[in-house]
mmCIF file of C-alpha atoms in Angstrom:
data_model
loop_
_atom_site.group_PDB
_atom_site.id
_atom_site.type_symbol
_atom_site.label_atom_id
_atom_site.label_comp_id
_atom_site.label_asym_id
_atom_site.label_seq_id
_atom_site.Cartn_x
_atom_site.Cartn_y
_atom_site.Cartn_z
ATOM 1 C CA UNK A 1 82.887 94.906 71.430
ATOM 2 C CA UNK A 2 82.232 98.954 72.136
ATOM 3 C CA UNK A 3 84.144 101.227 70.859
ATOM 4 C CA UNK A 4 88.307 100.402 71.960
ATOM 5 C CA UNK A 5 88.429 103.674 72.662
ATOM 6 C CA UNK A 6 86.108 104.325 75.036
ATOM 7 C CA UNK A 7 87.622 101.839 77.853
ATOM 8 C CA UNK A 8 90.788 103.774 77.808
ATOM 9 C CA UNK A 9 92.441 105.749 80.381
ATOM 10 C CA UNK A 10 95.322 107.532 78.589
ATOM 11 C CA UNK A 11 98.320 107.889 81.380
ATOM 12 C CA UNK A 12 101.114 110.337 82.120
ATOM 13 C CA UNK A 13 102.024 109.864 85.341
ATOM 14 C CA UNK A 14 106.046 110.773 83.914
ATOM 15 C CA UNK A 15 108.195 112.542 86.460
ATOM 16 C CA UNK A 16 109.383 114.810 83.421
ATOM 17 C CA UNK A 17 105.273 115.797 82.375
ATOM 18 C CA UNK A 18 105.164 119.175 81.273
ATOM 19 C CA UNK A 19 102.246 121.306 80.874
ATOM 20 C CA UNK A 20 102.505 120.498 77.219
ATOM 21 C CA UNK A 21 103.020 117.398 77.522
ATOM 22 C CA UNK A 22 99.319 117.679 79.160
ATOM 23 C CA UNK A 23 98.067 119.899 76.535
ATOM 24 C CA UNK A 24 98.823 117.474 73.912
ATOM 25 C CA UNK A 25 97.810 114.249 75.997
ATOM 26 C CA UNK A 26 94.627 115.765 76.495
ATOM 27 C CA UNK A 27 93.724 117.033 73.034
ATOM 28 C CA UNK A 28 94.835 113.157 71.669
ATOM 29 C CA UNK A 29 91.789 111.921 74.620
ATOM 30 C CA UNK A 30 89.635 114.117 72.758
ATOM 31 C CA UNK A 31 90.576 113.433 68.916
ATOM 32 C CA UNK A 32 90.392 109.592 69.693
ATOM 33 C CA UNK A 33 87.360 109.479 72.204
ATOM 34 C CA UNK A 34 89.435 107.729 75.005
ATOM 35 C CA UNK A 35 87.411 107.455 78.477
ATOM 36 C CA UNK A 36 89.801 109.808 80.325
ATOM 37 C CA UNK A 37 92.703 111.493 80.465
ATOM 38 C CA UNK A 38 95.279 110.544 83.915
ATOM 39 C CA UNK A 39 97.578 113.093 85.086
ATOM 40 C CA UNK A 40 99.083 113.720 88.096
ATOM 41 C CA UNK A 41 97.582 116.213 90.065
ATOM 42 C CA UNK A 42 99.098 119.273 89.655
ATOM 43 C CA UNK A 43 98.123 119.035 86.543
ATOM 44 C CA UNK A 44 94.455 118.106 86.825
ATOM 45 C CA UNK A 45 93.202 122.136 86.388
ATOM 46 C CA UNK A 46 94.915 122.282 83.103
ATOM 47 C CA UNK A 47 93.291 118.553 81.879
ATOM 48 C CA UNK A 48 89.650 120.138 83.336
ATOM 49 C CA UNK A 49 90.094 123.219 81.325
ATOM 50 C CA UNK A 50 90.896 121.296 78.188
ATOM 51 C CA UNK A 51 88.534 118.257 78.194
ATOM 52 C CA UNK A 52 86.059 120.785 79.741
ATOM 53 C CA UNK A 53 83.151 117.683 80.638
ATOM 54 C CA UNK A 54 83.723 116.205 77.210
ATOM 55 C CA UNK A 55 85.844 113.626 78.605
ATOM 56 C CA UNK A 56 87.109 112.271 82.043
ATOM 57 C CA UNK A 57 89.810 113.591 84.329
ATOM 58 C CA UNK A 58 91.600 111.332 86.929
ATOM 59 C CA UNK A 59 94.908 111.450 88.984
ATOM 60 C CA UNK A 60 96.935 108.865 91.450
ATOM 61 C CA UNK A 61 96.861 109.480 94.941
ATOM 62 C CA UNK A 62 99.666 107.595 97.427
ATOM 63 C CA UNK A 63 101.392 106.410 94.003
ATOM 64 C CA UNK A 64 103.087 103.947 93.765
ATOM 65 C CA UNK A 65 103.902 103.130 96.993
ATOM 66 C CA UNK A 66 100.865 103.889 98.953
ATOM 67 C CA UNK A 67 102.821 104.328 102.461
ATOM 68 C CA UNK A 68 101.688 107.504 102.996
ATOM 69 C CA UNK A 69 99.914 108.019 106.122
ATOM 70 C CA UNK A 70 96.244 108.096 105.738
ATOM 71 C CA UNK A 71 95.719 111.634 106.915
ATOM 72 C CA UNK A 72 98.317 112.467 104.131
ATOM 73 C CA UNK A 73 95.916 110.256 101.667
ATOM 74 C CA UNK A 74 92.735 111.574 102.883
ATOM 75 C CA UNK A 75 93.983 115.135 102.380
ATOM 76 C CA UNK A 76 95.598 114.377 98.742
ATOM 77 C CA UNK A 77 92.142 112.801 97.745
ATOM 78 C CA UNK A 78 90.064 115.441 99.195
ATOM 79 C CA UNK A 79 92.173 118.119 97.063
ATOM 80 C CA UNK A 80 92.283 116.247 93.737
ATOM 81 C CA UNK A 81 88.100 116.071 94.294
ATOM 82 C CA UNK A 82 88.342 120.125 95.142
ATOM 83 C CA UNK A 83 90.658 120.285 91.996
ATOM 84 C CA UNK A 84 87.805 119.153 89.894
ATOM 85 C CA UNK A 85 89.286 115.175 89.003
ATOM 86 C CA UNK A 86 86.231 112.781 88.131
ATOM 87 C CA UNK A 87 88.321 109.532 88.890
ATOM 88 C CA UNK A 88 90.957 108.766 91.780
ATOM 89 C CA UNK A 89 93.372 105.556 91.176
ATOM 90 C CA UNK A 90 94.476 104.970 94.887
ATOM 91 C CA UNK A 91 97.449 102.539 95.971
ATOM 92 C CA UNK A 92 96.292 101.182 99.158
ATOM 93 C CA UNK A 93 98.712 100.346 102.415
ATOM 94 C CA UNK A 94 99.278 96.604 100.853
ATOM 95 C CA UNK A 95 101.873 96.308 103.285
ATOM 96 C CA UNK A 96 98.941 96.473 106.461
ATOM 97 C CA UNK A 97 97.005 93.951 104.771
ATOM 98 C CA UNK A 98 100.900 91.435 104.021
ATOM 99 C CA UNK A 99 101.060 91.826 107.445
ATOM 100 C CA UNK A 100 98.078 90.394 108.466
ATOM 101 C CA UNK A 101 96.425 93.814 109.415
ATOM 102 C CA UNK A 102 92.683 93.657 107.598
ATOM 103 C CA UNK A 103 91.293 96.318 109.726
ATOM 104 C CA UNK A 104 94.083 98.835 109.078
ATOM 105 C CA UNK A 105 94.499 98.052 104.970
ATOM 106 C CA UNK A 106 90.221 98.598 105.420
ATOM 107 C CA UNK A 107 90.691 101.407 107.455
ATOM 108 C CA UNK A 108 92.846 102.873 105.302
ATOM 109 C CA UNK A 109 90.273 102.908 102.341
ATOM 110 C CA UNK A 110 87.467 103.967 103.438
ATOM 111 C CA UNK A 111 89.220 106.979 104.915
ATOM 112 C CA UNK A 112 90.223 107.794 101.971
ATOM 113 C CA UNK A 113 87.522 107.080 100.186
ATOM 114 C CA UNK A 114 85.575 109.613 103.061
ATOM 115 C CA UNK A 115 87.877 112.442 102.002
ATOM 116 C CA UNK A 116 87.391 112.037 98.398
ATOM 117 C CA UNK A 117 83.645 111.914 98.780
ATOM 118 C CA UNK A 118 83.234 114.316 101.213
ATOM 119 C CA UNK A 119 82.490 117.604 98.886
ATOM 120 C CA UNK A 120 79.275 115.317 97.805
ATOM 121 C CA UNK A 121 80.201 115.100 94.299
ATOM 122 C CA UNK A 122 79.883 111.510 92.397
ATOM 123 C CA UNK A 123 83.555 110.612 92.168
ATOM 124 C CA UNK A 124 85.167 107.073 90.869
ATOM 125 C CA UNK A 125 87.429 105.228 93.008
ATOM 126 C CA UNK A 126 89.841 102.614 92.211
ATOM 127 C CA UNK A 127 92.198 100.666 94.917
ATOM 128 C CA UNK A 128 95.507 99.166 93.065
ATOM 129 C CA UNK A 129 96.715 95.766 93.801
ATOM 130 C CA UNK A 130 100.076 95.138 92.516
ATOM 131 C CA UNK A 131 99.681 91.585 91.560
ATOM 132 C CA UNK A 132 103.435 91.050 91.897
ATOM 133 C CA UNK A 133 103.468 91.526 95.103
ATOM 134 C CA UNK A 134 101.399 88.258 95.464
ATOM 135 C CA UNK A 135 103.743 85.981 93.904
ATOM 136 C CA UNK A 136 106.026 84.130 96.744
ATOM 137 C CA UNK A 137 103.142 83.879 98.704
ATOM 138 C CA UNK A 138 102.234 79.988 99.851
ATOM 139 C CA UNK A 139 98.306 81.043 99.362
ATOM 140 C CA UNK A 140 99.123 83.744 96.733
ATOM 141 C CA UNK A 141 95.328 83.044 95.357
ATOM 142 C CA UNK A 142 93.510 83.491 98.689
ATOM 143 C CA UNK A 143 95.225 86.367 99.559
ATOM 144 C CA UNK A 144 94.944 88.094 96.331
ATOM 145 C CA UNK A 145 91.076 86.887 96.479
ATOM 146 C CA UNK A 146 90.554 88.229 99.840
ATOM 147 C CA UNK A 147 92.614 91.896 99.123
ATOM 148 C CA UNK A 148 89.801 92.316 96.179
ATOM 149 C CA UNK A 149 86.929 91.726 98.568
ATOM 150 C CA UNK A 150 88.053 94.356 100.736
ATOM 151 C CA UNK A 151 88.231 96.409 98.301
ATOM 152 C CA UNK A 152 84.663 95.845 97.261
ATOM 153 C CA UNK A 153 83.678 96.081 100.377
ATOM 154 C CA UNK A 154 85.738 99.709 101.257
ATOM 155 C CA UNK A 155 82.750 101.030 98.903
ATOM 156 C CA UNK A 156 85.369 101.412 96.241
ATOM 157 C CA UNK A 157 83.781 101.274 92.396
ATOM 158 C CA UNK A 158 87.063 99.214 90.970
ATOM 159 C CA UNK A 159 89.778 96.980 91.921
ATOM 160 C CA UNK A 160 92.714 97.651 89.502
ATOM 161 C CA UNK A 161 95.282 95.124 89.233
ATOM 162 C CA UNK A 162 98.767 97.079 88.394
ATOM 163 C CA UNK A 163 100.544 100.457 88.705
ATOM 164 C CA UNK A 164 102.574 99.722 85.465
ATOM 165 C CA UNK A 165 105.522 100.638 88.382
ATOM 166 C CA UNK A 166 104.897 97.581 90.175
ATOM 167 C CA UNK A 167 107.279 93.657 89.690
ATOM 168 C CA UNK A 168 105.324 92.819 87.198
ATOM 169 C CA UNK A 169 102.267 93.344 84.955
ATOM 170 C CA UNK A 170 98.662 92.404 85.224
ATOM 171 C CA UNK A 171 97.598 88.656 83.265
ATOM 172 C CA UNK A 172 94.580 87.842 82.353
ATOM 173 C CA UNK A 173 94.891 84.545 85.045
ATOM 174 C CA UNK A 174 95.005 87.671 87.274
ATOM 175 C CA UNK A 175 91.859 88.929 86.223
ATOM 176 C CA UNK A 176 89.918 85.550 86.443
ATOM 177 C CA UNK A 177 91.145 84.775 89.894
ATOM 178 C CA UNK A 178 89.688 88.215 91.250
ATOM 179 C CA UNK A 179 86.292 87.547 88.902
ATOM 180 C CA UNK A 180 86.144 84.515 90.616
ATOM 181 C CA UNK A 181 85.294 85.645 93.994
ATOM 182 C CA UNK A 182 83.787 89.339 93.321
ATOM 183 C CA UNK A 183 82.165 88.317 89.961
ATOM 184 C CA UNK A 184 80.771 91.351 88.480
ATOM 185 C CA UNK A 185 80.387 93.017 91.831
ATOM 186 C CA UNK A 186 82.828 95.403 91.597
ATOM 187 C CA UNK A 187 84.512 96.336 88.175
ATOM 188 C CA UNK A 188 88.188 95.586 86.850
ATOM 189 C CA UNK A 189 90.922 98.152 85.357
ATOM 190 C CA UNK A 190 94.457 96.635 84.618
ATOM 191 C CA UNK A 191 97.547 99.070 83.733
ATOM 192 C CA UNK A 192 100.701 98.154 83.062
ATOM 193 C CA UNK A 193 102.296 96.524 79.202
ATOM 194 C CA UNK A 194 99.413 97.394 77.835
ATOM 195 C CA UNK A 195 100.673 98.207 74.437
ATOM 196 C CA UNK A 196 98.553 96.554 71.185
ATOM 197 C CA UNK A 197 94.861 96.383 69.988
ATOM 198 C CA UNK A 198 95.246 92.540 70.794
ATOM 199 C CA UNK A 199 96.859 92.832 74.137
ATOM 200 C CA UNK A 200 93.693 95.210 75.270
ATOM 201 C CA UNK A 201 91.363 92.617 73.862
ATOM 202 C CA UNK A 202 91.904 90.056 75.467
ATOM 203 C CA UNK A 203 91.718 91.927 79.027
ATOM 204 C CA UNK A 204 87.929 93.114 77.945
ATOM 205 C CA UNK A 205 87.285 90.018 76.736
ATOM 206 C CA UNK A 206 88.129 88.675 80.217
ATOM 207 C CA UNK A 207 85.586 91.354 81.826
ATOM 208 C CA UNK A 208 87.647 94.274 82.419
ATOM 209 C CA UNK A 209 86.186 97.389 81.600
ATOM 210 C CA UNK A 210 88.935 99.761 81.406
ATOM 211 C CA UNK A 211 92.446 100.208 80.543
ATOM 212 C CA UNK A 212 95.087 102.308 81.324
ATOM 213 C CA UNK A 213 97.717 103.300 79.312
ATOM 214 C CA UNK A 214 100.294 105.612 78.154
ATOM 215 C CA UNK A 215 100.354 103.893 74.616
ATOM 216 C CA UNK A 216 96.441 104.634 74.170
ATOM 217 C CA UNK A 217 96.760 106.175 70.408
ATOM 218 C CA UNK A 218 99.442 103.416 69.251
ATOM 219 C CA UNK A 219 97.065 100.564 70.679
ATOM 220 C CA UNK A 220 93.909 102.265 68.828
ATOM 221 C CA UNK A 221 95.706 102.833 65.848
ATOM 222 C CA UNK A 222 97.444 99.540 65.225
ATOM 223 C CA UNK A 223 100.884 100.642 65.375
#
């Protein structure tokens, strides 16, 4: 296995973040060599200053919900891209695609995915599927199957399974269902209880390829 470290994305998405909260969040992504640091957006100038290229910069957009309307998505995405962020975790409208909707939930994404883009600058996307949200569902596999190849097919670069706000966290069953049908199409982020060296193992051992976090130094440091 590659360095722990560097499939981390160390998270503080905390409604009580303060700029030094930030400060210190993204000096410990640079002492420890995580991927990137994740911070919501009105924070991602100070995170750009700091990790200054050295490291990655992401923020949420539509989290955790993602209800907002897509012009309000498109214009949040297009801003965090003008703000300088290297990596957008989206929540898509999971409620369109429940509903039997594939055109809007698809509609949705690459929308968004339009606005983010549309300064020309390389920029990763991920589309969040709350896997709880699957659960009571008669074909809970199909669906869940189907949601991911959307998402491949939006022209997104990940499908991440879990806010860490969502009913419940990702599983590694979770992971092998989606693998199953996109294979290594499209890659795989989980968030969400992601708290030991072990627990993160076993997720990259299943073929994800990053993590994110808010317990990033206890999980690299063993306690």
């Amino acid at each position: 296995m590659n360095n722990l470290s560097s499939y981390i994305d160390f998270a503080n998405h905390h409604a009580n973040a303060t700029p030094k909260d930030i400060e210190k969040q993204c000096n410990d992504v640079l002492t420890y060599g995580f991927h990137a640091a994740f911070v919501n957006a009105t924070y991602l100038v100070i995170a750009k200053k700091i990790l200054s290229g050295k490291s990655s910069v992401g923020t949420v957009i539509s989290f955790p919900l993602g209800q907002d309307t897509t012009a309000t998505k498109v214009a949040a995405a297009n801003n965090a891209a003008t703000l300088g962020a290297d990596e957008l975790d989206i929540v898509p409208n999971l409620g369109f695609f429940l509903a039997g909707d594939e055109k809007g939930f698809s509609q949705d994404m690459t929308a968004v995915i339009e606005g983010a883009r549309m300064l020309g600058k390389p920029i990763i996307i991920k589309f969040i599927l709350e896997p709880g949200f699957f659960d009571n569902l008669p074909d809970k596999k199909e669906k869940m199957q189907r949601a991911s190849e959307l998402i491949k097919a939006s022209g997104a670069d990940y499908v991440k399974i879990g806010s860490g706000m969502g009913p419940r966290n990702p599983t590694i069953e979770d992971v092998q269902l989606i693998k199953e049908v996109t294979g290594d199409s499209i890659k795989i982020k989980v968030a969400g209880g992601i708290t030991t060296k072990e627990g993160a193992e076993k997720f990259i051992n299943a073929g994800v390829t990053r993590l994110g976090t808010s317990h990033a130094i206890e999980i690299v440091t063993n306690h």
